[in-house]
XYZ file of C-alpha atoms in Angstrom:
482
model
C 0.000 0.000 0.000
C 3.027 2.329 -0.049
C 2.512 5.554 -1.973
C 5.610 6.331 -4.066
C 5.754 10.120 -3.727
C 8.416 11.911 -1.740
C 6.203 14.965 -1.347
C 3.730 13.083 0.828
C 4.306 13.393 4.544
C 4.090 10.143 6.532
C 0.651 11.218 7.739
C -0.518 11.866 4.180
C 0.927 8.566 2.973
C -1.031 6.877 5.745
C -4.225 8.742 4.781
C -3.986 7.710 1.122
C -3.070 4.153 2.089
C -6.089 3.988 4.423
C -8.365 5.279 1.667
C -7.091 2.741 -0.832
C -7.266 -0.044 1.735
C -10.854 0.885 2.600
C -12.042 0.987 -1.014
C -9.760 -1.800 -2.271
C -12.571 -4.377 -2.697
C -14.187 -2.003 -5.187
C -11.339 0.113 -6.540
C -8.805 -2.666 -7.028
C -11.335 -4.985 -8.633
C -12.249 -2.243 -11.064
C -8.598 -1.366 -11.629
C -7.799 -4.965 -12.597
C -10.855 -5.194 -14.859
C -9.837 -2.033 -16.725
C -6.173 -3.087 -16.910
C -7.150 -6.498 -18.282
C -9.205 -4.675 -20.909
C -6.180 -2.538 -21.861
C -7.291 0.692 -20.199
C -6.106 3.037 -17.465
C -8.102 3.841 -14.336
C -7.437 6.263 -11.482
C -9.154 7.424 -8.330
C -9.336 11.178 -8.673
C -10.601 14.469 -7.293
C -12.724 14.770 -4.186
C -12.089 11.332 -2.650
C -8.313 11.834 -2.838
C -8.530 15.379 -1.479
C -10.892 14.358 1.315
C -8.689 11.419 2.328
C -5.783 13.807 2.776
C -8.057 16.085 4.808
C -9.362 13.142 6.840
C -12.894 13.636 5.537
C -14.457 10.184 5.031
C -16.991 9.385 2.318
C -18.442 6.539 0.268
C -18.596 8.264 -3.120
C -15.791 7.375 -5.526
C -14.800 9.433 -8.578
C -12.746 7.537 -11.133
C -11.314 8.569 -14.482
C -10.204 6.452 -17.431
C -9.096 6.561 -21.056
C -11.956 4.185 -21.931
C -14.926 5.731 -23.737
C -18.355 5.508 -22.071
C -19.533 2.617 -24.251
C -16.408 0.688 -23.342
C -16.906 1.476 -19.625
C -20.376 -0.076 -19.814
C -18.892 -3.242 -21.329
C -16.206 -3.514 -18.637
C -18.580 -3.113 -15.676
C -21.326 -5.276 -17.172
C -22.105 -8.131 -14.777
C -19.895 -6.666 -12.035
C -21.807 -3.626 -10.801
C -24.927 -4.012 -8.676
C -26.599 -1.195 -10.625
C -25.619 1.073 -13.517
C -27.064 4.388 -14.670
C -26.220 6.483 -17.722
C -27.840 9.820 -16.920
C -24.495 11.615 -17.454
C -23.230 9.567 -20.354
C -23.450 12.465 -22.828
C -20.790 14.170 -20.669
C -18.684 11.014 -20.563
C -19.821 9.745 -17.144
C -21.173 6.323 -16.183
C -22.574 5.881 -12.684
C -22.756 2.630 -10.789
C -23.303 1.142 -7.375
C -21.217 -1.632 -5.847
C -22.087 -2.606 -2.299
C -22.187 0.564 -0.209
C -20.233 2.625 -2.729
C -21.559 5.052 -5.321
C -19.069 5.221 -8.176
C -18.776 7.619 -11.100
C -16.386 6.727 -13.917
C -15.625 9.521 -16.362
C -13.633 9.363 -19.567
C -10.592 11.626 -19.723
C -12.014 14.841 -21.103
C -11.915 18.561 -21.509
C -14.986 20.743 -21.764
C -15.764 24.317 -22.647
C -18.746 26.597 -23.148
C -19.682 28.231 -26.398
C -20.362 31.912 -25.555
C -24.006 31.509 -26.580
C -24.751 28.051 -25.176
C -25.687 26.861 -21.690
C -24.396 23.346 -22.412
C -20.671 22.580 -22.313
C -19.015 20.893 -25.264
C -17.256 17.704 -24.172
C -14.063 16.512 -25.874
C -12.496 13.192 -24.879
C -8.808 12.927 -24.044
C -6.209 10.172 -23.775
C -3.968 11.378 -20.935
C -4.463 11.442 -17.170
C -2.197 14.485 -16.965
C -4.316 16.425 -19.452
C -7.496 15.352 -17.664
C -6.146 16.655 -14.360
C -5.079 19.895 -16.060
C -8.692 20.699 -16.998
C -10.001 20.282 -13.438
C -11.246 23.188 -11.366
C -8.599 23.446 -8.620
C -5.223 21.890 -7.959
C -6.505 20.296 -4.731
C -8.981 18.404 -6.934
C -6.340 17.516 -9.529
C -4.613 14.731 -7.596
C -5.075 11.053 -8.414
C -4.131 7.532 -7.331
C -3.652 5.066 -10.168
C -5.473 1.741 -9.976
C -4.632 -0.972 -9.268
C -1.012 0.086 -8.581
C -1.797 2.994 -6.213
C 0.770 5.369 -7.695
C 0.097 8.919 -6.475
C -0.156 11.629 -9.147
C 0.036 15.365 -8.334
C 1.234 17.350 -11.355
C -0.104 20.756 -10.262
C 0.906 21.063 -6.608
C -2.365 20.094 -4.989
C -0.557 18.785 -1.907
C 1.144 22.115 -1.363
C -2.192 23.907 -1.728
C -3.796 21.588 0.804
C -1.115 22.488 3.313
C -1.682 26.184 2.645
C -5.480 25.769 2.570
C -5.567 27.461 -0.805
C -7.809 27.108 -3.862
C -5.801 27.660 -7.043
C -6.622 26.679 -10.619
C -4.218 24.316 -12.443
C -4.448 26.494 -15.547
C -4.666 30.284 -15.745
C -7.842 31.213 -13.863
C -9.093 33.208 -16.855
C -8.823 30.106 -19.051
C -10.310 27.841 -16.393
C -13.317 30.085 -15.780
C -13.823 30.613 -19.504
C -13.963 26.847 -20.006
C -16.538 26.474 -17.221
C -17.846 29.633 -15.513
C -19.462 27.534 -12.782
C -15.965 27.044 -11.373
C -16.210 30.574 -9.994
C -19.126 29.461 -7.841
C -17.311 26.272 -6.965
C -14.514 28.426 -5.538
C -17.040 30.035 -3.195
C -18.569 26.651 -2.399
C -15.244 25.063 -1.476
C -14.363 28.140 0.566
C -17.538 27.417 2.553
C -17.071 23.660 2.788
C -13.321 23.490 3.397
C -12.557 26.880 4.933
C -9.905 27.515 2.265
C -8.816 30.889 0.908
C -9.017 31.539 -2.836
C -5.870 32.455 -4.717
C -5.794 36.230 -5.349
C -5.318 35.693 -9.086
C -8.477 33.562 -9.142
C -10.406 36.186 -7.143
C -9.344 38.870 -9.617
C -10.486 36.702 -12.515
C -13.813 36.050 -10.797
C -14.322 39.782 -10.386
C -13.483 40.463 -14.040
C -15.563 37.576 -15.403
C -18.526 37.539 -13.000
C -21.104 38.249 -15.707
C -20.110 35.026 -17.480
C -21.937 33.013 -14.799
C -25.144 33.923 -16.636
C -24.291 31.409 -19.361
C -24.623 28.551 -16.835
C -27.998 26.884 -16.338
C -30.052 27.878 -13.317
C -30.062 24.266 -12.101
C -26.256 24.092 -11.900
C -26.074 27.473 -10.161
C -28.768 26.349 -7.709
C -26.887 23.165 -6.841
C -23.674 25.062 -6.114
C -25.525 27.640 -4.025
C -27.187 24.899 -1.977
C -23.867 23.156 -1.350
C -22.311 26.469 -0.358
C -25.123 27.242 2.074
C -24.880 23.784 3.611
C -21.124 24.085 4.120
C -19.521 24.624 7.501
C -18.818 28.322 6.850
C -21.356 29.728 4.365
C -20.534 33.318 5.361
C -17.068 32.861 3.842
C -18.493 31.649 0.535
C -21.275 34.246 0.398
C -18.822 37.054 1.071
C -16.796 35.848 -1.904
C -19.885 35.806 -4.151
C -20.802 39.350 -3.109
C -17.265 40.724 -3.130
C -16.488 39.491 -6.654
C -19.835 40.573 -8.087
C -21.002 37.037 -8.827
C -23.996 37.382 -6.516
C -25.252 40.349 -8.552
C -25.814 37.937 -11.459
C -27.368 34.964 -9.662
C -28.668 36.236 -6.294
C -28.869 40.028 -6.764
C -31.060 40.525 -3.705
C -28.094 39.711 -1.453
C -25.684 42.533 -2.410
C -28.631 44.953 -2.477
C -28.892 44.462 1.296
C -25.739 46.542 1.675
C -27.746 49.710 2.259
C -25.786 52.884 2.775
C -25.518 54.226 6.304
C -24.895 57.924 6.788
C -25.036 60.398 9.625
C -28.633 61.306 8.837
C -30.116 57.877 8.176
C -28.637 55.424 10.641
C -29.816 51.834 10.708
C -28.430 48.343 10.880
C -26.298 47.032 8.039
C -28.943 44.666 6.669
C -26.386 42.568 4.769
C -24.245 42.016 7.856
C -27.361 41.425 9.943
C -28.542 38.734 7.503
C -25.214 36.900 7.683
C -25.340 36.953 11.481
C -28.910 35.642 11.431
C -27.745 32.834 9.137
C -24.942 31.925 11.544
C -27.284 32.034 14.549
C -29.824 29.854 12.759
C -27.105 27.331 11.921
C -26.078 27.242 15.587
C -29.566 25.927 16.433
C -29.577 23.059 13.928
C -29.897 19.648 15.505
C -29.626 17.107 12.687
C -27.173 18.563 10.210
C -27.591 21.337 7.638
C -31.178 22.484 7.052
C -31.295 24.105 3.595
C -34.787 25.566 4.084
C -33.833 27.220 7.381
C -30.568 28.555 5.964
C -32.238 30.002 2.873
C -34.920 31.629 5.016
C -32.321 33.117 7.365
C -30.305 34.511 4.462
C -33.317 35.936 2.604
C -35.614 36.981 5.453
C -34.915 40.707 5.001
C -34.562 40.954 1.205
C -37.740 43.045 1.101
C -36.105 45.885 3.057
C -34.449 47.757 0.154
C -37.795 47.997 -1.660
C -39.750 49.104 1.415
C -37.264 51.500 2.989
C -38.554 54.950 3.812
C -37.218 57.846 5.886
C -39.359 59.508 8.505
C -38.991 62.685 10.522
C -35.998 62.641 12.839
C -33.989 60.371 10.529
C -35.891 57.227 11.516
C -35.788 54.492 8.886
C -38.734 52.126 8.399
C -39.340 49.018 6.326
C -43.105 48.581 6.573
C -44.405 45.233 5.263
C -40.947 44.141 4.174
C -41.795 40.579 5.240
C -44.693 40.430 2.751
C -42.659 41.984 -0.054
C -39.702 39.779 0.854
C -41.800 36.620 0.720
C -42.866 37.429 -2.829
C -39.293 38.300 -3.838
C -38.091 35.040 -2.319
C -40.640 33.081 -4.301
C -39.579 34.765 -7.544
C -35.845 34.280 -6.947
C -35.991 30.648 -5.805
C -38.311 29.792 -8.679
C -35.864 31.390 -11.125
C -33.124 29.220 -9.594
C -35.313 26.157 -10.228
C -35.688 25.137 -6.600
C -38.398 22.516 -5.998
C -41.856 23.889 -5.281
C -41.895 22.668 -1.696
C -38.644 24.491 -0.894
C -39.898 27.669 -2.598
C -43.140 27.484 -0.634
C -41.522 26.740 2.729
C -38.805 29.384 2.506
C -41.242 32.037 1.276
C -43.640 31.239 4.100
C -40.913 31.531 6.725
C -39.869 34.902 5.310
C -43.500 36.046 5.479
C -43.906 34.882 9.084
C -40.556 35.941 10.514
C -41.898 39.175 12.070
C -45.143 37.721 13.417
C -43.676 37.115 16.891
C -42.994 40.811 17.438
C -46.715 41.395 17.797
C -46.571 39.275 20.925
C -45.186 42.218 22.886
C -44.731 41.120 26.495
C -47.275 38.369 26.264
C -50.488 40.206 25.407
C -51.606 37.688 22.775
C -54.829 35.867 23.497
C -54.981 32.096 23.254
C -56.721 32.678 19.930
C -53.693 34.577 18.612
C -51.358 31.818 19.781
C -53.515 29.226 18.018
C -53.344 31.240 14.807
C -49.557 31.566 15.095
C -49.260 27.797 15.316
C -51.887 27.218 12.644
C -50.244 29.633 10.184
C -46.794 28.123 10.735
C -48.014 24.546 10.425
C -45.166 22.079 9.926
C -42.743 25.013 9.698
C -43.205 25.925 13.389
C -39.903 24.376 14.608
C -38.029 26.257 11.881
C -39.950 29.452 12.641
C -38.861 29.155 16.281
C -35.212 28.946 15.172
C -35.505 31.754 12.626
C -37.233 34.084 15.081
C -34.602 33.518 17.748
C -31.797 33.912 15.197
C -33.255 37.244 14.052
C -32.232 38.881 17.324
C -28.822 40.440 16.604
C -28.966 43.400 18.954
C -25.828 44.183 20.923
C -27.984 45.371 23.810
C -27.730 42.417 26.186
C -30.763 43.457 28.212
C -32.931 43.761 25.111
C -31.693 40.413 23.795
C -32.417 38.720 27.126
C -35.930 40.208 27.223
C -36.666 38.978 23.703
C -35.406 35.500 24.579
C -37.535 35.375 27.725
C -40.607 36.548 25.837
C -40.157 33.903 23.176
C -39.612 31.310 25.884
C -42.989 32.360 27.269
C -44.636 32.011 23.848
C -43.180 28.536 23.392
C -44.467 27.517 26.837
C -47.952 28.735 25.922
C -47.783 26.860 22.626
C -46.737 23.707 24.460
C -49.574 24.077 26.966
C -52.238 24.694 24.353
C -50.828 21.931 22.163
C -51.134 19.477 25.017
C -54.717 20.570 25.635
C -55.926 20.958 22.068
C -53.429 19.377 19.626
C -52.888 22.742 17.948
C -51.065 21.363 14.939
C -54.139 19.278 14.071
C -56.827 21.901 14.608
C -59.889 21.300 12.476
C -63.437 22.633 12.619
C -65.676 20.592 14.885
C -67.871 19.721 11.909
C -66.408 18.262 8.738
C -67.593 18.895 5.206
C -70.199 16.145 5.202
C -71.632 17.305 8.531
C -71.801 20.893 7.275
C -73.784 19.762 4.239
C -76.160 17.758 6.452
C -76.751 20.608 8.923
C -77.341 23.189 6.197
C -78.989 20.864 3.711
C -76.671 21.936 0.913
C -74.708 20.123 -1.761
C -70.923 20.264 -2.317
C -69.833 23.658 -3.576
C -68.367 27.054 -2.582
C -70.874 27.489 0.254
C -69.396 24.459 2.037
C -65.936 26.008 1.854
C -67.185 29.303 3.301
C -68.940 27.476 6.129
C -65.801 25.412 6.812
C -63.697 28.598 7.067
C -66.230 30.134 9.461
C -66.062 27.092 11.729
C -62.251 27.020 11.571
C -62.061 30.681 12.614
C -64.538 29.903 15.399
C -62.367 27.016 16.579
C -59.235 29.190 16.559
C -60.962 32.013 18.412
C -62.804 30.043 21.077
C -61.019 26.704 21.287
C -63.045 23.479 21.565
C -66.772 24.205 22.101
C -68.303 20.864 21.134
C -70.360 19.827 18.124
C -73.685 20.978 19.551
C -72.479 24.551 20.086
C -70.650 24.528 16.745
C -73.871 23.437 14.997
C -75.802 26.258 16.633
C -73.164 28.803 15.604
C -73.154 27.428 12.052
C -76.927 27.802 11.764
C -76.743 31.345 13.130
C -74.014 32.198 10.618
C -76.023 30.663 7.782
C -79.041 32.809 8.633
C -76.860 35.916 8.606
C -75.551 34.873 5.197
C -79.098 34.520 3.895
C -78.707 30.743 3.609
C -81.328 28.221 4.597
C -81.816 24.505 4.049
C -83.266 25.119 0.661
C -80.282 27.104 -0.664
């Protein structure tokens, strides 16, 4: 298992050896199969980098001189499952045991200035394949089955320096694939690495070129960035280089000017702090919906800002405007409908708590808070608490105590009434029977009346609900013949 490379420290040699030993049942079997078929195979990219960083994983990226059709022939009968969704880009996916494996033909790719799809050209050299990769830390490989370590562009040195640097000139690399500019920000978030100044300068000069990349690819990189360990680092890079202005323009627009006459919080900085404080409350790993909501909760402020007498700045209804802006932006980025809906709803609700004051809400108002939040209530709790970024310790403590009180009231009412499952005390069929009406809009109106009654008064029983329904129907001019 020795790794023949003098540049590897003993610890790094051990890390690579452990990786190869762990994946040997899969990697070595594949390596022998490809060698017997007259082809090269190497473990490459993320798995090699992550092994050196002591970041375990079960996904394997392999590269070969075999064309995709030949790859399919070699793995036929060996893999547990095979998929060809990326075959037009030279990639065959497969599963073997617990490992997900992607095998990609040596290649180079570039974008036509007017096309959103990269043109893929196949290569014949591992060195040339590594040269076209995004960063030197992802351009290291271990040959299979011999385990020879390959590092032609100084990836090891960059790992030690925690630096992201392109193997080629950054201008050429980002021209070939503009998404690499976002990948720089994503890896900055995930790995905590700095980006080479030459690459940052190229990102700043070429930021507009990100518009040639499909919304789906941009979305995926943004999601990975947000779910990294330090999303602030990556977001700051997107904003600082101008990339955000082309794919998430609402974010840099939060940097509202502050002058001696119109003082207010830096909304951009506030949003990043809210994001960090929301992350600190996560319990089961990264929550993309919560993180998006924290980042975007105030994007309605620039549009709603107004100046009042005395230099006071207001942002009336920014949560409503922001919810609509969130829906538009996330839809444009091709996020799934459920994520768009959930994040937009959290943005809309994020100020609702501040009407609670020092506990003046009635039980009816608490019920409505829970009802309106629905399944998003746990996330709304986290977002609301994260939205407190005041440096006034007394004010922060008072807000925390008040929200503690609200959560206690929610817990008490939930235990008594199952708030999350509140329904009218008469269902649709019962409404029709009481009023003698057929299915139609009138049933929906009656249902809403009974739901509001339930929220306002709590459980009152079917007999009382029936009496109230009949009274309401008379006021509406309805009778059993309507």
